[in-house]
Amino acid sequence: MRVCFHGTAEEIALVAGRPVLVLLTARDLPRRRVFELFHPQVLRHPYQEHYRLCADLTETEVSDHA
């Protein structure tokens, strides 16, 4: 799955600096979904000081004991 995050340099650095993202889901789905970030690309947004991070996300499994 390809996704893009938009934000300031600090916000993008927070997302780009993490190899694994945990997303909370809707009530009818499993509570947590864990994704690994692959092929990140940061682009400068044409307006103000905003950036766009686009990356491939692959769902992965993480044990609750890790």
Short mmCIF file of N, CA and C in Angstrom, two decimals:
data_model
loop_
_atom_site.label_atom_id
_atom_site.label_comp_id
_atom_site.label_asym_id
_atom_site.label_seq_id
_atom_site.Cartn_x
_atom_site.Cartn_y
_atom_site.Cartn_z
N MET A 1 0.85 -1.16 0.00
CA MET A 1 0.00 0.00 0.00
C MET A 1 0.91 1.23 0.00
N ARG A 2 0.62 2.18 -0.84
CA ARG A 2 1.39 3.42 -0.91
C ARG A 2 0.61 4.52 -0.19
N VAL A 3 1.27 5.22 0.71
CA VAL A 3 0.63 6.30 1.45
C VAL A 3 1.53 7.53 1.46
N CYS A 4 0.93 8.68 1.74
CA CYS A 4 1.69 9.92 1.86
C CYS A 4 1.27 10.64 3.14
N PHE A 5 2.27 11.20 3.83
CA PHE A 5 2.06 12.01 5.01
C PHE A 5 2.50 13.42 4.68
N HIS A 6 1.72 14.41 5.08
CA HIS A 6 2.04 15.81 4.84
C HIS A 6 2.32 16.48 6.17
N GLY A 7 3.32 17.36 6.22
CA GLY A 7 3.58 18.07 7.46
C GLY A 7 4.84 18.91 7.40
N THR A 8 5.18 19.47 8.55
CA THR A 8 6.39 20.28 8.67
C THR A 8 7.60 19.35 8.68
N ALA A 9 8.78 19.92 8.63
CA ALA A 9 10.01 19.12 8.65
C ALA A 9 10.08 18.27 9.91
N GLU A 10 9.68 18.84 11.05
CA GLU A 10 9.73 18.10 12.32
C GLU A 10 8.74 16.93 12.32
N GLU A 11 7.54 17.16 11.81
CA GLU A 11 6.53 16.10 11.76
C GLU A 11 6.96 14.97 10.83
N ILE A 12 7.49 15.33 9.68
CA ILE A 12 7.95 14.31 8.73
C ILE A 12 9.11 13.52 9.31
N ALA A 13 10.02 14.20 10.02
CA ALA A 13 11.16 13.51 10.64
C ALA A 13 10.68 12.47 11.65
N LEU A 14 9.61 12.77 12.38
CA LEU A 14 9.07 11.80 13.34
C LEU A 14 8.57 10.54 12.65
N VAL A 15 7.89 10.70 11.53
CA VAL A 15 7.37 9.54 10.80
C VAL A 15 8.49 8.80 10.09
N ALA A 16 9.36 9.53 9.40
CA ALA A 16 10.43 8.91 8.62
C ALA A 16 11.45 8.20 9.49
N GLY A 17 11.60 8.63 10.73
CA GLY A 17 12.58 8.03 11.61
C GLY A 17 12.14 6.73 12.26
N ARG A 18 10.95 6.29 11.96
CA ARG A 18 10.41 5.05 12.55
C ARG A 18 10.27 3.98 11.48
N PRO A 19 10.93 2.82 11.67
CA PRO A 19 10.80 1.76 10.68
C PRO A 19 9.46 1.03 10.75
N VAL A 20 8.77 1.16 11.89
CA VAL A 20 7.48 0.48 12.08
C VAL A 20 6.47 1.49 12.58
N LEU A 21 5.29 1.48 11.98
CA LEU A 21 4.20 2.36 12.40
C LEU A 21 3.06 1.52 12.94
N VAL A 22 2.46 1.95 14.02
CA VAL A 22 1.29 1.27 14.57
C VAL A 22 0.10 2.19 14.38
N LEU A 23 -0.92 1.68 13.71
CA LEU A 23 -2.10 2.48 13.44
C LEU A 23 -3.28 1.88 14.19
N LEU A 24 -4.06 2.72 14.83
CA LEU A 24 -5.29 2.27 15.48
C LEU A 24 -6.38 2.20 14.43
N THR A 25 -7.25 1.20 14.54
CA THR A 25 -8.25 0.98 13.50
C THR A 25 -9.65 1.21 14.04
N ALA A 26 -10.59 1.07 13.14
CA ALA A 26 -12.00 1.23 13.50
C ALA A 26 -12.45 0.10 14.41
N ARG A 27 -13.57 0.26 15.01
CA ARG A 27 -14.10 -0.66 16.02
C ARG A 27 -14.25 -2.10 15.50
N ASP A 28 -14.66 -2.29 14.27
CA ASP A 28 -14.93 -3.64 13.75
C ASP A 28 -13.69 -4.37 13.26
N LEU A 29 -12.55 -3.71 13.23
CA LEU A 29 -11.30 -4.32 12.77
C LEU A 29 -10.42 -4.63 13.98
N PRO A 30 -9.34 -5.39 13.78
CA PRO A 30 -8.40 -5.59 14.89
C PRO A 30 -7.95 -4.23 15.44
N ARG A 31 -7.72 -4.17 16.75
CA ARG A 31 -7.43 -2.89 17.42
C ARG A 31 -6.19 -2.20 16.88
N ARG A 32 -5.13 -2.97 16.64
CA ARG A 32 -3.89 -2.38 16.14
C ARG A 32 -3.50 -3.05 14.84
N ARG A 33 -2.94 -2.28 13.96
CA ARG A 33 -2.34 -2.81 12.74
C ARG A 33 -0.94 -2.24 12.66
N VAL A 34 0.03 -3.09 12.39
CA VAL A 34 1.43 -2.68 12.38
C VAL A 34 1.95 -2.75 10.95
N PHE A 35 2.64 -1.68 10.54
CA PHE A 35 3.15 -1.58 9.19
C PHE A 35 4.64 -1.25 9.20
N GLU A 36 5.35 -1.81 8.24
CA GLU A 36 6.76 -1.45 8.04
C GLU A 36 6.82 -0.46 6.89
N LEU A 37 7.71 0.50 7.01
CA LEU A 37 7.90 1.56 6.02
C LEU A 37 8.99 1.16 5.04
N PHE A 38 8.70 1.16 3.75
CA PHE A 38 9.68 0.83 2.72
C PHE A 38 9.74 1.93 1.67
N HIS A 39 10.90 2.13 1.12
CA HIS A 39 11.13 3.08 0.02
C HIS A 39 10.58 4.47 0.31
N PRO A 40 10.93 5.06 1.46
CA PRO A 40 10.42 6.40 1.75
C PRO A 40 11.05 7.44 0.83
N GLN A 41 10.26 8.42 0.45
CA GLN A 41 10.73 9.52 -0.39
C GLN A 41 10.11 10.79 0.16
N VAL A 42 10.96 11.77 0.48
CA VAL A 42 10.48 13.05 1.01
C VAL A 42 10.56 14.09 -0.08
N LEU A 43 9.46 14.78 -0.30
CA LEU A 43 9.37 15.83 -1.32
C LEU A 43 8.98 17.14 -0.65
N ARG A 44 9.51 18.22 -1.13
CA ARG A 44 9.14 19.52 -0.59
C ARG A 44 7.82 19.97 -1.22
N HIS A 45 6.91 20.40 -0.38
CA HIS A 45 5.61 20.89 -0.83
C HIS A 45 5.82 22.27 -1.44
N PRO A 46 5.13 22.58 -2.50
CA PRO A 46 5.36 23.88 -3.15
C PRO A 46 4.93 25.10 -2.34
N TYR A 47 4.19 24.90 -1.26
CA TYR A 47 3.71 26.03 -0.47
C TYR A 47 4.28 25.99 0.93
N GLN A 48 4.68 27.12 1.44
CA GLN A 48 5.18 27.30 2.80
C GLN A 48 6.34 26.35 3.09
N GLU A 49 6.48 25.93 4.31
CA GLU A 49 7.57 25.04 4.71
C GLU A 49 7.06 23.64 4.99
N HIS A 50 6.23 23.12 4.13
CA HIS A 50 5.67 21.80 4.32
C HIS A 50 6.33 20.78 3.40
N TYR A 51 6.31 19.53 3.83
CA TYR A 51 6.92 18.44 3.10
C TYR A 51 5.93 17.30 2.97
N ARG A 52 6.23 16.40 2.03
CA ARG A 52 5.39 15.22 1.84
C ARG A 52 6.29 14.00 1.85
N LEU A 53 5.97 13.04 2.71
CA LEU A 53 6.68 11.77 2.77
C LEU A 53 5.78 10.72 2.15
N CYS A 54 6.24 10.09 1.08
CA CYS A 54 5.50 9.00 0.47
C CYS A 54 6.31 7.72 0.67
N ALA A 55 5.62 6.64 1.00
CA ALA A 55 6.31 5.38 1.25
C ALA A 55 5.36 4.22 1.02
N ASP A 56 5.95 3.05 0.83
CA ASP A 56 5.17 1.83 0.74
C ASP A 56 5.04 1.27 2.15
N LEU A 57 3.85 0.86 2.52
CA LEU A 57 3.62 0.24 3.82
C LEU A 57 3.25 -1.22 3.59
N THR A 58 3.88 -2.08 4.35
CA THR A 58 3.57 -3.50 4.31
C THR A 58 3.15 -3.93 5.69
N GLU A 59 1.96 -4.53 5.78
CA GLU A 59 1.50 -4.97 7.10
C GLU A 59 2.36 -6.11 7.59
N THR A 60 2.69 -6.07 8.85
CA THR A 60 3.55 -7.07 9.48
C THR A 60 2.95 -7.50 10.80
N GLU A 61 3.45 -8.56 11.36
CA GLU A 61 2.97 -9.02 12.65
C GLU A 61 4.03 -8.79 13.70
N VAL A 62 3.61 -8.31 14.85
CA VAL A 62 4.52 -8.09 15.97
C VAL A 62 3.88 -8.78 17.17
N SER A 63 4.68 -9.56 17.88
CA SER A 63 4.12 -10.24 19.06
C SER A 63 3.86 -9.22 20.16
N ASP A 64 2.88 -9.49 20.99
CA ASP A 64 2.55 -8.60 22.10
C ASP A 64 3.64 -8.57 23.16
N HIS A 65 4.54 -9.54 23.13
CA HIS A 65 5.58 -9.64 24.14
C HIS A 65 6.88 -8.96 23.72
N ALA A 66 6.93 -8.37 22.52
CA ALA A 66 8.16 -7.73 22.03
C ALA A 66 8.34 -6.37 22.61
#
